[in-house]
Amino acid sequence: MTVGQNINKDSGKHYPKFANFGEYLFWSYANLQMLCAALNMGKAKYDKSCYMIRAKAFKAYKEGRWNIHDLMGECFEKLYLGVRIEDDVKNEIVYAARKLNSNIMIYQMATNTVAFKLNAEIIE
């Protein structure tokens, strides 16, 4: 089975079809490659070159020419944790993020008692 496009008749959107879960993961990582490339090129929105990068990455992952690797250090500089996150989950996420990228800035969101907004407090 090949990956094809499935059109949702209600919305007109295209949804890819995958032969197995591995292809789904490859598609997800190809989308991250596209995002990373767009951010590195300073693009405000995806263009033809971004979609070409995604297509090349997806094909290379499927054919086994590329291996899935860590994108954390390349693409992500900041991580924001929600207000209601449990401490043990927060500690696991902070540990994993710092292990992947020691320079990542991690923020815990907190409610502002004066205004209707959230404050970002840095986690050291």
PDB file of C-alpha atoms in Angstrom:
ATOM      1  CA  MET A   1       0.000   0.000   0.000  1.00  0.00           C
ATOM      2  CA  THR A   2       1.329   3.430  -0.856  1.00  0.00           C
ATOM      3  CA  VAL A   3       0.720   6.624   1.006  1.00  0.00           C
ATOM      4  CA  GLY A   4      -2.065   8.527  -0.713  1.00  0.00           C
ATOM      5  CA  GLN A   5      -4.251  11.497  -0.025  1.00  0.00           C
ATOM      6  CA  ASN A   6      -7.720  10.964   1.374  1.00  0.00           C
ATOM      7  CA  ILE A   7     -10.130  13.880   0.952  1.00  0.00           C
ATOM      8  CA  ASN A   8     -12.658  14.607   3.685  1.00  0.00           C
ATOM      9  CA  LYS A   9     -15.785  15.505   1.703  1.00  0.00           C
ATOM     10  CA  ASP A  10     -17.141  17.786   4.440  1.00  0.00           C
ATOM     11  CA  SER A  11     -14.135  20.057   4.803  1.00  0.00           C
ATOM     12  CA  GLY A  12     -12.198  19.425   1.588  1.00  0.00           C
ATOM     13  CA  LYS A  13      -9.006  18.825   3.621  1.00  0.00           C
ATOM     14  CA  HIS A  14      -6.467  16.213   2.608  1.00  0.00           C
ATOM     15  CA  TYR A  15      -5.507  13.574   5.153  1.00  0.00           C
ATOM     16  CA  PRO A  16      -2.624  11.197   4.414  1.00  0.00           C
ATOM     17  CA  LYS A  17      -3.177   7.431   4.598  1.00  0.00           C
ATOM     18  CA  PHE A  18      -0.405   5.242   6.000  1.00  0.00           C
ATOM     19  CA  ALA A  19       0.361   1.553   5.516  1.00  0.00           C
ATOM     20  CA  ASN A  20       1.463   1.129   9.143  1.00  0.00           C
ATOM     21  CA  PHE A  21       2.308   2.991  12.341  1.00  0.00           C
ATOM     22  CA  GLY A  22       5.946   3.379  11.271  1.00  0.00           C
ATOM     23  CA  GLU A  23       4.903   5.480   8.301  1.00  0.00           C
ATOM     24  CA  TYR A  24       2.804   7.625  10.617  1.00  0.00           C
ATOM     25  CA  LEU A  25       5.898   8.274  12.768  1.00  0.00           C
ATOM     26  CA  PHE A  26       7.984   9.040   9.683  1.00  0.00           C
ATOM     27  CA  TRP A  27       5.309  11.518   8.546  1.00  0.00           C
ATOM     28  CA  SER A  28       5.351  13.178  11.988  1.00  0.00           C
ATOM     29  CA  TYR A  29       9.128  13.540  11.932  1.00  0.00           C
ATOM     30  CA  ALA A  30       9.037  14.825   8.347  1.00  0.00           C
ATOM     31  CA  ASN A  31       6.603  17.513   9.539  1.00  0.00           C
ATOM     32  CA  LEU A  32       9.039  18.434  12.328  1.00  0.00           C
ATOM     33  CA  GLN A  33      11.816  18.673   9.728  1.00  0.00           C
ATOM     34  CA  MET A  34       9.612  21.025   7.697  1.00  0.00           C
ATOM     35  CA  LEU A  35       8.909  23.171  10.787  1.00  0.00           C
ATOM     36  CA  CYS A  36      12.573  23.279  11.751  1.00  0.00           C
ATOM     37  CA  ALA A  37      13.594  24.314   8.224  1.00  0.00           C
ATOM     38  CA  ALA A  38      10.917  27.031   8.096  1.00  0.00           C
ATOM     39  CA  LEU A  39      12.040  28.435  11.447  1.00  0.00           C
ATOM     40  CA  ASN A  40      15.711  28.367  10.442  1.00  0.00           C
ATOM     41  CA  MET A  41      14.882  30.189   7.187  1.00  0.00           C
ATOM     42  CA  GLY A  42      12.785  32.791   9.051  1.00  0.00           C
ATOM     43  CA  LYS A  43       9.588  32.005   7.141  1.00  0.00           C
ATOM     44  CA  ALA A  44       6.290  33.258   8.547  1.00  0.00           C
ATOM     45  CA  LYS A  45       4.363  30.491   6.754  1.00  0.00           C
ATOM     46  CA  TYR A  46       5.113  27.362   4.788  1.00  0.00           C
ATOM     47  CA  ASP A  47       5.936  27.696   1.105  1.00  0.00           C
ATOM     48  CA  LYS A  48       6.820  25.270  -1.698  1.00  0.00           C
ATOM     49  CA  SER A  49      10.379  24.736  -0.431  1.00  0.00           C
ATOM     50  CA  CYS A  50       9.061  23.694   3.002  1.00  0.00           C
ATOM     51  CA  TYR A  51       6.740  21.104   1.482  1.00  0.00           C
ATOM     52  CA  MET A  52       9.602  19.817  -0.673  1.00  0.00           C
ATOM     53  CA  ILE A  53      11.705  19.331   2.459  1.00  0.00           C
ATOM     54  CA  ARG A  54       8.860  17.383   4.084  1.00  0.00           C
ATOM     55  CA  ALA A  55       8.452  15.168   1.016  1.00  0.00           C
ATOM     56  CA  LYS A  56      12.188  14.475   0.808  1.00  0.00           C
ATOM     57  CA  ALA A  57      12.406  13.690   4.525  1.00  0.00           C
ATOM     58  CA  PHE A  58       9.376  11.380   4.468  1.00  0.00           C
ATOM     59  CA  LYS A  59      10.716   9.455   1.478  1.00  0.00           C
ATOM     60  CA  ALA A  60      14.195   9.166   3.005  1.00  0.00           C
ATOM     61  CA  TYR A  61      12.775   7.916   6.331  1.00  0.00           C
ATOM     62  CA  LYS A  62      10.606   5.326   4.536  1.00  0.00           C
ATOM     63  CA  GLU A  63      13.509   4.079   2.422  1.00  0.00           C
ATOM     64  CA  GLY A  64      15.794   3.826   5.456  1.00  0.00           C
ATOM     65  CA  ARG A  65      18.282   6.390   4.119  1.00  0.00           C
ATOM     66  CA  TRP A  66      17.664   8.700   7.088  1.00  0.00           C
ATOM     67  CA  ASN A  67      17.303   7.774  10.724  1.00  0.00           C
ATOM     68  CA  ILE A  68      15.061   9.539  13.182  1.00  0.00           C
ATOM     69  CA  HIS A  69      17.215  11.801  15.321  1.00  0.00           C
ATOM     70  CA  ASP A  70      16.775  14.356  18.060  1.00  0.00           C
ATOM     71  CA  LEU A  71      15.339  17.656  16.847  1.00  0.00           C
ATOM     72  CA  MET A  72      15.134  19.245  20.294  1.00  0.00           C
ATOM     73  CA  GLY A  73      18.432  21.102  20.233  1.00  0.00           C
ATOM     74  CA  GLU A  74      17.992  22.271  16.656  1.00  0.00           C
ATOM     75  CA  CYS A  75      14.462  23.620  16.814  1.00  0.00           C
ATOM     76  CA  PHE A  76      13.326  24.291  20.328  1.00  0.00           C
ATOM     77  CA  GLU A  77      14.763  26.920  22.623  1.00  0.00           C
ATOM     78  CA  LYS A  78      11.892  27.268  25.106  1.00  0.00           C
ATOM     79  CA  LEU A  79       9.421  24.990  26.839  1.00  0.00           C
ATOM     80  CA  TYR A  80       6.319  26.197  28.662  1.00  0.00           C
ATOM     81  CA  LEU A  81       4.650  23.995  31.290  1.00  0.00           C
ATOM     82  CA  GLY A  82       0.988  24.424  32.164  1.00  0.00           C
ATOM     83  CA  VAL A  83      -0.471  25.795  35.372  1.00  0.00           C
ATOM     84  CA  ARG A  84      -1.995  22.501  36.528  1.00  0.00           C
ATOM     85  CA  ILE A  85       0.925  20.165  35.779  1.00  0.00           C
ATOM     86  CA  GLU A  86       1.667  17.674  38.553  1.00  0.00           C
ATOM     87  CA  ASP A  87       5.091  17.954  40.212  1.00  0.00           C
ATOM     88  CA  ASP A  88       6.251  14.435  39.326  1.00  0.00           C
ATOM     89  CA  VAL A  89       5.294  14.932  35.654  1.00  0.00           C
ATOM     90  CA  LYS A  90       6.957  18.358  35.641  1.00  0.00           C
ATOM     91  CA  ASN A  91      10.163  16.894  37.086  1.00  0.00           C
ATOM     92  CA  GLU A  92      10.243  14.146  34.444  1.00  0.00           C
ATOM     93  CA  ILE A  93       9.702  16.631  31.614  1.00  0.00           C
ATOM     94  CA  VAL A  94      12.349  19.039  32.943  1.00  0.00           C
ATOM     95  CA  TYR A  95      14.846  16.182  33.337  1.00  0.00           C
ATOM     96  CA  ALA A  96      14.216  14.865  29.798  1.00  0.00           C
ATOM     97  CA  ALA A  97      14.321  18.330  28.208  1.00  0.00           C
ATOM     98  CA  ARG A  98      17.587  19.265  29.931  1.00  0.00           C
ATOM     99  CA  LYS A  99      19.122  15.921  29.000  1.00  0.00           C
ATOM    100  CA  LEU A 100      18.301  16.571  25.328  1.00  0.00           C
ATOM    101  CA  ASN A 101      19.204  20.267  25.354  1.00  0.00           C
ATOM    102  CA  SER A 102      21.079  21.683  28.331  1.00  0.00           C
ATOM    103  CA  ASN A 103      20.498  25.265  27.124  1.00  0.00           C
ATOM    104  CA  ILE A 104      16.703  25.052  26.873  1.00  0.00           C
ATOM    105  CA  MET A 105      14.747  27.696  28.761  1.00  0.00           C
ATOM    106  CA  ILE A 106      11.922  26.091  30.758  1.00  0.00           C
ATOM    107  CA  TYR A 107       9.022  28.142  32.109  1.00  0.00           C
ATOM    108  CA  GLN A 108       6.234  27.249  34.526  1.00  0.00           C
ATOM    109  CA  MET A 109       3.036  29.123  33.832  1.00  0.00           C
ATOM    110  CA  ALA A 110       1.312  30.660  36.879  1.00  0.00           C
ATOM    111  CA  THR A 111      -1.924  32.586  37.269  1.00  0.00           C
ATOM    112  CA  ASN A 112      -1.715  36.310  37.776  1.00  0.00           C
ATOM    113  CA  THR A 113      -3.883  37.332  40.739  1.00  0.00           C
ATOM    114  CA  VAL A 114      -4.145  40.962  39.594  1.00  0.00           C
ATOM    115  CA  ALA A 115      -4.968  40.568  35.899  1.00  0.00           C
ATOM    116  CA  PHE A 116      -6.713  37.940  33.792  1.00  0.00           C
ATOM    117  CA  LYS A 117      -3.515  36.464  32.317  1.00  0.00           C
ATOM    118  CA  LEU A 118      -0.717  33.987  32.949  1.00  0.00           C
ATOM    119  CA  ASN A 119       2.821  34.712  34.086  1.00  0.00           C
ATOM    120  CA  ALA A 120       5.794  32.663  32.870  1.00  0.00           C
ATOM    121  CA  GLU A 121       8.225  31.898  35.696  1.00  0.00           C
ATOM    122  CA  ILE A 122      11.590  30.452  34.688  1.00  0.00           C
ATOM    123  CA  ILE A 123      12.616  27.093  36.151  1.00  0.00           C
ATOM    124  CA  GLU A 124      16.301  27.029  37.042  1.00  0.00           C
TER     125      GLU A 124
END
